[in-house]
Amino acid sequence: MRQHKLALCRNHFPDWILEQTQRFIDKYKMFTKEQKILVAVSGGKDSLALWDVLQKLGYQTGGLHINLGIQSEENYSNLSQQITQAFANKRGLTLHIENIEEKYGCSTPQLSHLASRGKDKPCAVCGLVKRHTMNEIASVYNYDVLTTGHNLDDEVAVLFNNVLSWQVDFLKRQSPVLPAKVGLLKKAKPFCRFYEKETAAYAILNGIEYIEEECPHVMGSTTLHHKELLNALENKSAGSKLAFYLKFLKAKESLFLNLDENLAPHDLLFTCPNCGQPTPQPGNCTFCKVIQKATLKLAE
Ligand code: AMP
Ligand code: FES
């Protein structure tokens, strides 16, 4: 690992991942062994490795897999579900499965198509569906904290994008841990300081089977393009991604010190009268509006 000036053998590398994860959980005050942790598992290497690590560290966990109904040659969503289910069954873990098509009458890409008249890629609606479902399931089953498998490459790509367009409000909220708010549970990203290749190496060394295929809608996305640019930077100068992220977290403390919390437009001050989740505007939340629009279109 040039970025850490460290080389480890196949026996010591997994132990290092466990120790480092515990260190990040403690450093950012993510959660404790007394709390119930919901792990959002997509079937990819990061979230399955995260679930494996949290189990080994002795945390009380349950998994949530959302079947988004995304089709591909490999049948992306159904294969992701099968892999996640096999992982949980092998270890006797609790897994909640939410199938969007069964629940709302159409898949996530269909919801997006109907709600946006087919203009947009489904990624925005997909993000909305995931956030809503994660919050809903955590609240129904009384989980204390939601964890996702976001790695350093994901976090740095988001940071880069937000810096390019100076999205002050998003920058302010980008953090390894987000505190609970009224109606929203605490969120944590214990893998946010691991490079993607480190989580992949952990999954492979532990014999974790994961879906290698990327979501077919990721192709041509801005995030993918930014990840390529950042990889080129990392190849020239090892450790630059980690430094960019860690120095941002440090700078954030003084950068946003004087911003008035109440002025943040994304603050969730209202409650959706339909689903009860928080929303930044009065009236139905964006998720409920998408479902209602799609249902109306389907009925036409
Ligand atoms: P992504 O937004 O696809 O980069 O995924 C980031 C994180 O969100 C993953 O590491 C998972 O923790 C979670 N996630 C993504 N897709 C799903 C899904 N279909 N079901 C449950 N969790 C998911
Ligand atoms: Fe949501 Fe690709 S995972 S559109």
mmCIF file of C-alpha atoms and ligand atoms in Angstrom:
data_model
loop_
_atom_site.group_PDB
_atom_site.id
_atom_site.type_symbol
_atom_site.label_atom_id
_atom_site.label_comp_id
_atom_site.label_asym_id
_atom_site.label_seq_id
_atom_site.Cartn_x
_atom_site.Cartn_y
_atom_site.Cartn_z
ATOM 1 C CA MET A 1 0.000 0.000 0.000
ATOM 2 C CA ARG A 2 2.139 2.866 -1.359
ATOM 3 C CA GLN A 3 -0.328 5.366 0.114
ATOM 4 C CA HIS A 4 0.522 4.176 3.655
ATOM 5 C CA LYS A 5 4.145 3.178 2.944
ATOM 6 C CA LEU A 6 3.107 -0.213 4.285
ATOM 7 C CA ALA A 7 3.208 -3.786 2.973
ATOM 8 C CA LEU A 8 1.347 -6.617 4.711
ATOM 9 C CA CYS A 9 1.079 -10.349 4.064
ATOM 10 C CA ARG A 10 -2.233 -12.132 3.428
ATOM 11 C CA ASN A 11 -2.448 -13.122 7.135
ATOM 12 C CA HIS A 12 -1.831 -9.686 8.616
ATOM 13 C CA PHE A 13 -3.771 -7.581 6.085
ATOM 14 C CA PRO A 14 -7.266 -8.658 7.299
ATOM 15 C CA ASP A 15 -6.236 -8.000 10.934
ATOM 16 C CA TRP A 16 -5.081 -4.515 9.903
ATOM 17 C CA ILE A 17 -8.488 -3.842 8.306
ATOM 18 C CA LEU A 18 -10.243 -4.929 11.535
ATOM 19 C CA GLU A 19 -7.982 -2.751 13.726
ATOM 20 C CA GLN A 20 -8.302 0.270 11.468
ATOM 21 C CA THR A 21 -12.104 -0.043 11.244
ATOM 22 C CA GLN A 22 -12.317 -0.166 15.046
ATOM 23 C CA ARG A 23 -10.066 2.895 15.205
ATOM 24 C CA PHE A 24 -12.296 4.859 12.790
ATOM 25 C CA ILE A 25 -15.479 3.811 14.651
ATOM 26 C CA ASP A 26 -13.979 5.108 17.906
ATOM 27 C CA LYS A 27 -12.340 8.208 16.438
ATOM 28 C CA TYR A 28 -15.536 9.480 14.804
ATOM 29 C CA LYS A 29 -17.761 8.211 17.653
ATOM 30 C CA MET A 30 -19.856 6.180 15.212
ATOM 31 C CA PHE A 31 -21.543 3.619 17.478
ATOM 32 C CA THR A 32 -21.072 1.268 20.407
ATOM 33 C CA LYS A 33 -21.470 -2.482 21.014
ATOM 34 C CA GLU A 34 -24.744 -1.773 22.871
ATOM 35 C CA GLN A 35 -26.417 -0.267 19.791
ATOM 36 C CA LYS A 36 -28.293 -2.011 16.968
ATOM 37 C CA ILE A 37 -26.574 -1.377 13.647
ATOM 38 C CA LEU A 38 -28.323 -1.644 10.282
ATOM 39 C CA VAL A 39 -25.830 -2.425 7.499
ATOM 40 C CA ALA A 40 -27.068 -1.450 4.030
ATOM 41 C CA VAL A 41 -25.772 -4.259 1.811
ATOM 42 C CA SER A 42 -25.852 -3.950 -1.953
ATOM 43 C CA GLY A 43 -24.093 -7.256 -2.719
ATOM 44 C CA GLY A 44 -20.918 -5.373 -3.694
ATOM 45 C CA LYS A 45 -17.502 -5.895 -2.074
ATOM 46 C CA ASP A 46 -17.587 -2.837 0.194
ATOM 47 C CA SER A 47 -20.860 -3.410 2.015
ATOM 48 C CA LEU A 48 -20.400 -7.208 2.330
ATOM 49 C CA ALA A 49 -16.844 -6.687 3.649
ATOM 50 C CA LEU A 50 -18.204 -4.079 6.073
ATOM 51 C CA TRP A 51 -20.850 -6.479 7.386
ATOM 52 C CA ASP A 52 -18.188 -9.187 7.807
ATOM 53 C CA VAL A 53 -15.864 -6.802 9.686
ATOM 54 C CA LEU A 54 -18.592 -5.465 12.011
ATOM 55 C CA GLN A 55 -19.615 -9.045 12.867
ATOM 56 C CA LYS A 56 -16.008 -9.998 13.614
ATOM 57 C CA LEU A 57 -15.610 -6.908 15.812
ATOM 58 C CA GLY A 58 -18.622 -8.066 17.858
ATOM 59 C CA TYR A 59 -21.245 -5.475 16.863
ATOM 60 C CA GLN A 60 -25.004 -6.281 16.837
ATOM 61 C CA THR A 61 -25.909 -6.043 13.181
ATOM 62 C CA GLY A 62 -28.747 -6.706 10.776
ATOM 63 C CA GLY A 63 -28.565 -6.260 7.015
ATOM 64 C CA LEU A 64 -30.860 -4.471 4.581
ATOM 65 C CA HIS A 65 -30.848 -5.265 0.881
ATOM 66 C CA ILE A 66 -33.008 -3.223 -1.490
ATOM 67 C CA ASN A 67 -33.919 -4.982 -4.732
ATOM 68 C CA LEU A 68 -34.160 -1.991 -7.087
ATOM 69 C CA GLY A 69 -35.380 -3.975 -10.086
ATOM 70 C CA ILE A 70 -32.416 -3.033 -12.298
ATOM 71 C CA GLN A 71 -32.067 -5.293 -15.325
ATOM 72 C CA SER A 72 -28.893 -6.138 -17.215
ATOM 73 C CA GLU A 73 -27.476 -9.093 -19.126
ATOM 74 C CA GLU A 74 -26.447 -10.587 -15.792
ATOM 75 C CA ASN A 75 -29.781 -9.586 -14.202
ATOM 76 C CA TYR A 76 -28.056 -7.082 -11.913
ATOM 77 C CA SER A 77 -30.618 -6.650 -9.101
ATOM 78 C CA ASN A 78 -31.683 -10.285 -8.741
ATOM 79 C CA LEU A 79 -28.078 -11.480 -8.752
ATOM 80 C CA SER A 80 -27.169 -8.838 -6.119
ATOM 81 C CA GLN A 81 -30.014 -10.096 -3.921
ATOM 82 C CA GLN A 82 -29.002 -13.766 -4.339
ATOM 83 C CA ILE A 83 -25.381 -13.010 -3.409
ATOM 84 C CA THR A 84 -26.417 -10.971 -0.352
ATOM 85 C CA GLN A 85 -28.857 -13.670 0.755
ATOM 86 C CA ALA A 86 -26.198 -16.383 0.382
ATOM 87 C CA PHE A 87 -23.772 -14.301 2.505
ATOM 88 C CA ALA A 88 -26.352 -13.850 5.301
ATOM 89 C CA ASN A 89 -27.539 -17.488 5.227
ATOM 90 C CA LYS A 90 -23.983 -18.840 5.437
ATOM 91 C CA ARG A 91 -23.382 -16.829 8.621
ATOM 92 C CA GLY A 92 -26.901 -17.058 10.107
ATOM 93 C CA LEU A 93 -27.377 -13.260 10.008
ATOM 94 C CA THR A 94 -30.659 -11.301 9.934
ATOM 95 C CA LEU A 95 -31.306 -9.811 6.502
ATOM 96 C CA HIS A 96 -34.265 -7.557 5.609
ATOM 97 C CA ILE A 97 -35.096 -7.553 1.919
ATOM 98 C CA GLU A 98 -37.163 -4.808 0.327
ATOM 99 C CA ASN A 99 -38.330 -5.315 -3.256
ATOM 100 C CA ILE A 100 -39.270 -1.969 -4.822
ATOM 101 C CA GLU A 101 -41.275 -3.439 -7.692
ATOM 102 C CA GLU A 102 -43.335 -5.630 -5.343
ATOM 103 C CA LYS A 103 -43.901 -2.736 -2.955
ATOM 104 C CA TYR A 104 -44.702 0.120 -5.355
ATOM 105 C CA GLY A 105 -45.820 -1.662 -8.532
ATOM 106 C CA CYS A 106 -42.819 -0.611 -10.626
ATOM 107 C CA SER A 107 -39.044 -0.953 -10.531
ATOM 108 C CA THR A 108 -36.725 1.967 -9.721
ATOM 109 C CA PRO A 109 -35.818 2.664 -13.396
ATOM 110 C CA GLN A 110 -39.570 2.579 -14.247
ATOM 111 C CA LEU A 111 -40.353 4.956 -11.368
ATOM 112 C CA SER A 112 -37.699 7.319 -12.670
ATOM 113 C CA HIS A 113 -38.942 7.008 -16.257
ATOM 114 C CA LEU A 114 -42.553 7.723 -15.278
ATOM 115 C CA ALA A 115 -41.750 10.557 -12.884
ATOM 116 C CA SER A 116 -39.317 12.351 -15.213
ATOM 117 C CA ARG A 117 -40.913 11.507 -18.586
ATOM 118 C CA GLY A 118 -37.861 9.401 -19.430
ATOM 119 C CA LYS A 119 -35.531 12.409 -19.566
ATOM 120 C CA ASP A 120 -33.126 11.516 -16.785
ATOM 121 C CA LYS A 121 -30.858 8.633 -15.829
ATOM 122 C CA PRO A 122 -32.493 6.673 -12.971
ATOM 123 C CA CYS A 123 -29.640 7.422 -10.514
ATOM 124 C CA ALA A 124 -31.315 10.414 -8.806
ATOM 125 C CA VAL A 125 -34.599 8.576 -8.176
ATOM 126 C CA CYS A 126 -32.600 5.486 -7.200
ATOM 127 C CA GLY A 127 -30.753 7.489 -4.528
ATOM 128 C CA LEU A 128 -34.077 8.820 -3.260
ATOM 129 C CA VAL A 129 -35.579 5.308 -3.090
ATOM 130 C CA LYS A 130 -32.520 3.949 -1.245
ATOM 131 C CA ARG A 131 -32.445 6.772 1.326
ATOM 132 C CA HIS A 132 -36.188 6.503 1.979
ATOM 133 C CA THR A 133 -36.131 2.704 2.323
ATOM 134 C CA MET A 134 -33.073 2.668 4.602
ATOM 135 C CA ASN A 135 -34.709 5.185 6.948
ATOM 136 C CA GLU A 136 -38.020 3.367 6.887
ATOM 137 C CA ILE A 137 -36.592 -0.080 7.698
ATOM 138 C CA ALA A 138 -34.276 1.284 10.399
ATOM 139 C CA SER A 139 -37.253 2.919 12.076
ATOM 140 C CA VAL A 140 -39.626 -0.098 11.715
ATOM 141 C CA TYR A 141 -37.053 -2.505 13.262
ATOM 142 C CA ASN A 142 -35.679 -0.041 15.835
ATOM 143 C CA TYR A 143 -32.090 0.214 14.650
ATOM 144 C CA ASP A 144 -29.945 2.928 16.229
ATOM 145 C CA VAL A 145 -27.450 3.592 13.438
ATOM 146 C CA LEU A 146 -27.383 3.054 9.672
ATOM 147 C CA THR A 147 -24.030 2.101 8.126
ATOM 148 C CA THR A 148 -23.099 2.064 4.448
ATOM 149 C CA GLY A 149 -20.043 0.673 2.679
ATOM 150 C CA HIS A 150 -18.877 3.966 1.104
ATOM 151 C CA ASN A 151 -15.097 3.794 0.654
ATOM 152 C CA LEU A 152 -12.448 6.494 0.246
ATOM 153 C CA ASP A 153 -12.743 6.483 -3.563
ATOM 154 C CA ASP A 154 -16.517 7.154 -3.258
ATOM 155 C CA GLU A 155 -16.034 9.904 -0.687
ATOM 156 C CA VAL A 156 -13.247 11.608 -2.619
ATOM 157 C CA ALA A 157 -15.266 11.555 -5.867
ATOM 158 C CA VAL A 158 -18.205 13.214 -4.067
ATOM 159 C CA LEU A 159 -15.885 15.739 -2.434
ATOM 160 C CA PHE A 160 -14.233 16.577 -5.765
ATOM 161 C CA ASN A 161 -17.613 17.070 -7.422
ATOM 162 C CA ASN A 162 -18.847 19.300 -4.608
ATOM 163 C CA VAL A 163 -15.674 21.380 -4.687
ATOM 164 C CA LEU A 164 -15.836 21.811 -8.471
ATOM 165 C CA SER A 165 -19.282 23.367 -8.155
ATOM 166 C CA TRP A 166 -18.735 24.799 -4.655
ATOM 167 C CA GLN A 167 -21.778 23.126 -3.155
ATOM 168 C CA VAL A 168 -21.240 24.638 0.274
ATOM 169 C CA ASP A 169 -24.263 22.986 1.798
ATOM 170 C CA PHE A 170 -23.250 19.492 0.619
ATOM 171 C CA LEU A 171 -19.640 20.079 1.682
ATOM 172 C CA LYS A 172 -20.832 21.033 5.114
ATOM 173 C CA ARG A 173 -22.710 17.754 5.472
ATOM 174 C CA GLN A 174 -20.037 15.437 4.055
ATOM 175 C CA SER A 175 -18.683 13.541 7.016
ATOM 176 C CA PRO A 176 -17.783 9.999 8.212
ATOM 177 C CA VAL A 177 -20.727 10.280 10.589
ATOM 178 C CA LEU A 178 -23.987 12.257 10.466
ATOM 179 C CA PRO A 179 -25.811 12.764 13.745
ATOM 180 C CA ALA A 180 -29.453 11.744 14.154
ATOM 181 C CA LYS A 181 -32.075 14.428 13.466
ATOM 182 C CA VAL A 182 -35.780 14.432 14.164
ATOM 183 C CA GLY A 183 -37.149 11.508 12.112
ATOM 184 C CA LEU A 184 -33.729 10.580 10.696
ATOM 185 C CA LEU A 185 -31.360 8.122 12.263
ATOM 186 C CA LYS A 186 -27.620 8.461 12.711
ATOM 187 C CA LYS A 187 -25.542 7.455 9.672
ATOM 188 C CA ALA A 188 -21.971 6.195 9.633
ATOM 189 C CA LYS A 189 -19.431 5.169 6.993
ATOM 190 C CA PRO A 190 -16.817 3.053 8.812
ATOM 191 C CA PHE A 191 -14.916 2.303 5.552
ATOM 192 C CA CYS A 192 -14.611 5.933 4.424
ATOM 193 C CA ARG A 193 -10.820 5.920 4.914
ATOM 194 C CA PHE A 194 -10.137 2.678 3.019
ATOM 195 C CA TYR A 195 -9.149 2.715 -0.627
ATOM 196 C CA GLU A 196 -11.417 0.654 -2.881
ATOM 197 C CA LYS A 197 -8.571 -1.768 -3.601
ATOM 198 C CA GLU A 198 -8.153 -2.343 0.154
ATOM 199 C CA THR A 199 -11.794 -3.375 0.650
ATOM 200 C CA ALA A 200 -11.584 -5.542 -2.488
ATOM 201 C CA ALA A 201 -8.444 -7.239 -1.151
ATOM 202 C CA TYR A 202 -10.194 -7.864 2.180
ATOM 203 C CA ALA A 203 -13.208 -9.435 0.453
ATOM 204 C CA ILE A 204 -11.022 -11.674 -1.733
ATOM 205 C CA LEU A 205 -8.728 -12.797 1.125
ATOM 206 C CA ASN A 206 -11.794 -13.701 3.220
ATOM 207 C CA GLY A 207 -13.462 -15.642 0.412
ATOM 208 C CA ILE A 208 -16.444 -13.257 0.315
ATOM 209 C CA GLU A 209 -18.404 -13.693 -2.907
ATOM 210 C CA TYR A 210 -19.631 -10.366 -4.238
ATOM 211 C CA ILE A 211 -21.197 -8.999 -7.407
ATOM 212 C CA GLU A 212 -18.433 -7.725 -9.634
ATOM 213 C CA GLU A 213 -20.733 -6.125 -12.176
ATOM 214 C CA GLU A 214 -21.326 -2.386 -11.672
ATOM 215 C CA CYS A 215 -24.822 -0.969 -11.955
ATOM 216 C CA PRO A 216 -25.376 -0.609 -15.747
ATOM 217 C CA HIS A 217 -26.547 3.002 -15.270
ATOM 218 C CA VAL A 218 -23.175 4.068 -13.826
ATOM 219 C CA MET A 219 -21.639 3.967 -17.321
ATOM 220 C CA GLY A 220 -20.806 7.471 -18.542
ATOM 221 C CA SER A 221 -21.656 9.125 -15.214
ATOM 222 C CA THR A 222 -19.797 12.179 -13.935
ATOM 223 C CA THR A 223 -18.774 10.284 -10.794
ATOM 224 C CA LEU A 224 -17.069 7.606 -12.890
ATOM 225 C CA HIS A 225 -15.230 10.274 -14.894
ATOM 226 C CA HIS A 226 -14.094 12.006 -11.696
ATOM 227 C CA LYS A 227 -12.917 8.680 -10.259
ATOM 228 C CA GLU A 228 -10.729 8.162 -13.340
ATOM 229 C CA LEU A 229 -9.222 11.647 -12.959
ATOM 230 C CA LEU A 230 -8.540 11.050 -9.276
ATOM 231 C CA ASN A 231 -6.939 7.668 -10.033
ATOM 232 C CA ALA A 232 -4.568 9.369 -12.471
ATOM 233 C CA LEU A 233 -3.636 11.807 -9.702
ATOM 234 C CA GLU A 234 -3.125 8.953 -7.229
ATOM 235 C CA ASN A 235 -0.899 7.085 -9.712
ATOM 236 C CA LYS A 236 1.359 10.116 -10.004
ATOM 237 C CA SER A 237 1.370 10.831 -6.303
ATOM 238 C CA ALA A 238 0.453 7.960 -3.967
ATOM 239 C CA GLY A 239 -1.681 9.026 -1.021
ATOM 240 C CA SER A 240 -3.138 12.143 -2.648
ATOM 241 C CA LYS A 241 -6.739 10.880 -2.393
ATOM 242 C CA LEU A 242 -6.391 10.155 1.314
ATOM 243 C CA ALA A 243 -4.685 13.507 1.934
ATOM 244 C CA PHE A 244 -7.406 15.380 -0.008
ATOM 245 C CA TYR A 245 -10.115 13.755 2.128
ATOM 246 C CA LEU A 246 -8.397 14.013 5.522
ATOM 247 C CA LYS A 247 -7.292 17.600 4.957
ATOM 248 C CA PHE A 248 -10.847 18.477 3.944
ATOM 249 C CA LEU A 249 -12.189 17.007 7.211
ATOM 250 C CA LYS A 250 -9.653 19.089 9.123
ATOM 251 C CA ALA A 251 -10.301 22.284 7.121
ATOM 252 C CA LYS A 252 -14.052 21.828 7.535
ATOM 253 C CA GLU A 253 -13.766 22.524 11.248
ATOM 254 C CA SER A 254 -12.714 26.121 10.585
ATOM 255 C CA LEU A 255 -14.268 26.632 7.123
ATOM 256 C CA PHE A 256 -17.838 26.166 8.272
ATOM 257 C CA LEU A 257 -17.494 27.346 11.824
ATOM 258 C CA ASN A 258 -19.396 30.570 11.279
ATOM 259 C CA LEU A 259 -22.148 29.338 9.015
ATOM 260 C CA ASP A 260 -25.561 29.775 10.527
ATOM 261 C CA GLU A 261 -26.983 26.253 10.915
ATOM 262 C CA ASN A 262 -30.511 27.570 10.399
ATOM 263 C CA LEU A 263 -29.698 28.946 6.962
ATOM 264 C CA ALA A 264 -28.831 25.570 5.413
ATOM 265 C CA PRO A 265 -31.455 24.997 2.685
ATOM 266 C CA HIS A 266 -31.200 21.219 3.019
ATOM 267 C CA ASP A 267 -32.176 21.175 6.650
ATOM 268 C CA LEU A 268 -35.111 18.883 7.143
ATOM 269 C CA LEU A 269 -37.520 21.065 9.062
ATOM 270 C CA PHE A 270 -40.878 19.591 8.010
ATOM 271 C CA THR A 271 -42.558 16.194 8.209
ATOM 272 C CA CYS A 272 -44.088 14.600 5.121
ATOM 273 C CA PRO A 273 -47.830 14.168 5.863
ATOM 274 C CA ASN A 274 -47.861 10.984 3.754
ATOM 275 C CA CYS A 275 -44.887 8.885 4.949
ATOM 276 C CA GLY A 276 -43.828 10.744 8.101
ATOM 277 C CA GLN A 277 -40.187 11.178 7.045
ATOM 278 C CA PRO A 278 -38.506 14.600 7.336
ATOM 279 C CA THR A 279 -38.403 16.904 4.293
ATOM 280 C CA PRO A 280 -36.912 20.365 3.602
ATOM 281 C CA GLN A 281 -40.222 21.776 2.297
ATOM 282 C CA PRO A 282 -43.774 21.726 3.648
ATOM 283 C CA GLY A 283 -46.086 19.164 1.987
ATOM 284 C CA ASN A 284 -45.279 15.729 0.598
ATOM 285 C CA CYS A 285 -41.592 14.760 0.396
ATOM 286 C CA THR A 286 -39.889 14.228 -2.979
ATOM 287 C CA PHE A 287 -40.047 10.440 -2.605
ATOM 288 C CA CYS A 288 -43.838 10.462 -2.101
ATOM 289 C CA LYS A 289 -44.251 12.891 -5.011
ATOM 290 C CA VAL A 290 -42.316 10.513 -7.309
ATOM 291 C CA ILE A 291 -44.448 7.526 -6.226
ATOM 292 C CA GLN A 292 -47.684 9.503 -6.702
ATOM 293 C CA LYS A 293 -46.638 10.802 -10.130
ATOM 294 C CA ALA A 294 -45.620 7.318 -11.298
ATOM 295 C CA THR A 295 -48.856 5.763 -9.965
ATOM 296 C CA LEU A 296 -50.939 8.371 -11.817
ATOM 297 C CA LYS A 297 -49.021 7.764 -15.072
ATOM 298 C CA LEU A 298 -49.466 4.004 -14.712
ATOM 299 C CA ALA A 299 -53.237 4.472 -14.300
ATOM 300 C CA GLU A 300 -53.522 6.667 -17.464
HETATM 301 P P1 AMP B 1 -23.571 3.262 -4.072
HETATM 302 O O1 AMP B 1 -24.502 4.387 -3.792
HETATM 303 O O2 AMP B 1 -24.100 2.263 -5.047
HETATM 304 O O3 AMP B 1 -22.171 3.690 -4.322
HETATM 305 O O4 AMP B 1 -23.497 2.455 -2.708
HETATM 306 C C1 AMP B 1 -23.029 3.026 -1.520
HETATM 307 C C2 AMP B 1 -23.503 2.210 -0.349
HETATM 308 O O5 AMP B 1 -24.943 2.244 -0.286
HETATM 309 C C3 AMP B 1 -23.165 0.716 -0.428
HETATM 310 O O6 AMP B 1 -21.882 0.451 0.076
HETATM 311 C C4 AMP B 1 -24.246 0.119 0.432
HETATM 312 O O7 AMP B 1 -23.924 0.246 1.797
HETATM 313 C C5 AMP B 1 -25.448 1.007 0.139
HETATM 314 N N1 AMP B 1 -26.288 0.420 -0.951
HETATM 315 C C6 AMP B 1 -26.186 0.655 -2.281
HETATM 316 N N2 AMP B 1 -27.107 -0.054 -2.976
HETATM 317 C C7 AMP B 1 -27.830 -0.751 -2.056
HETATM 318 C C8 AMP B 1 -28.909 -1.679 -2.135
HETATM 319 N N3 AMP B 1 -29.452 -2.022 -3.314
HETATM 320 N N4 AMP B 1 -29.382 -2.203 -0.991
HETATM 321 C C9 AMP B 1 -28.840 -1.860 0.195
HETATM 322 N N5 AMP B 1 -27.814 -0.998 0.333
HETATM 323 C C10 AMP B 1 -27.301 -0.446 -0.767
HETATM 324 FE FE1 FES B 2 -29.112 3.174 -8.641
HETATM 325 FE FE2 FES B 2 -27.483 2.438 -10.444
HETATM 326 S S1 FES B 2 -27.594 1.727 -8.405
HETATM 327 S S2 FES B 2 -29.179 3.722 -10.717
#
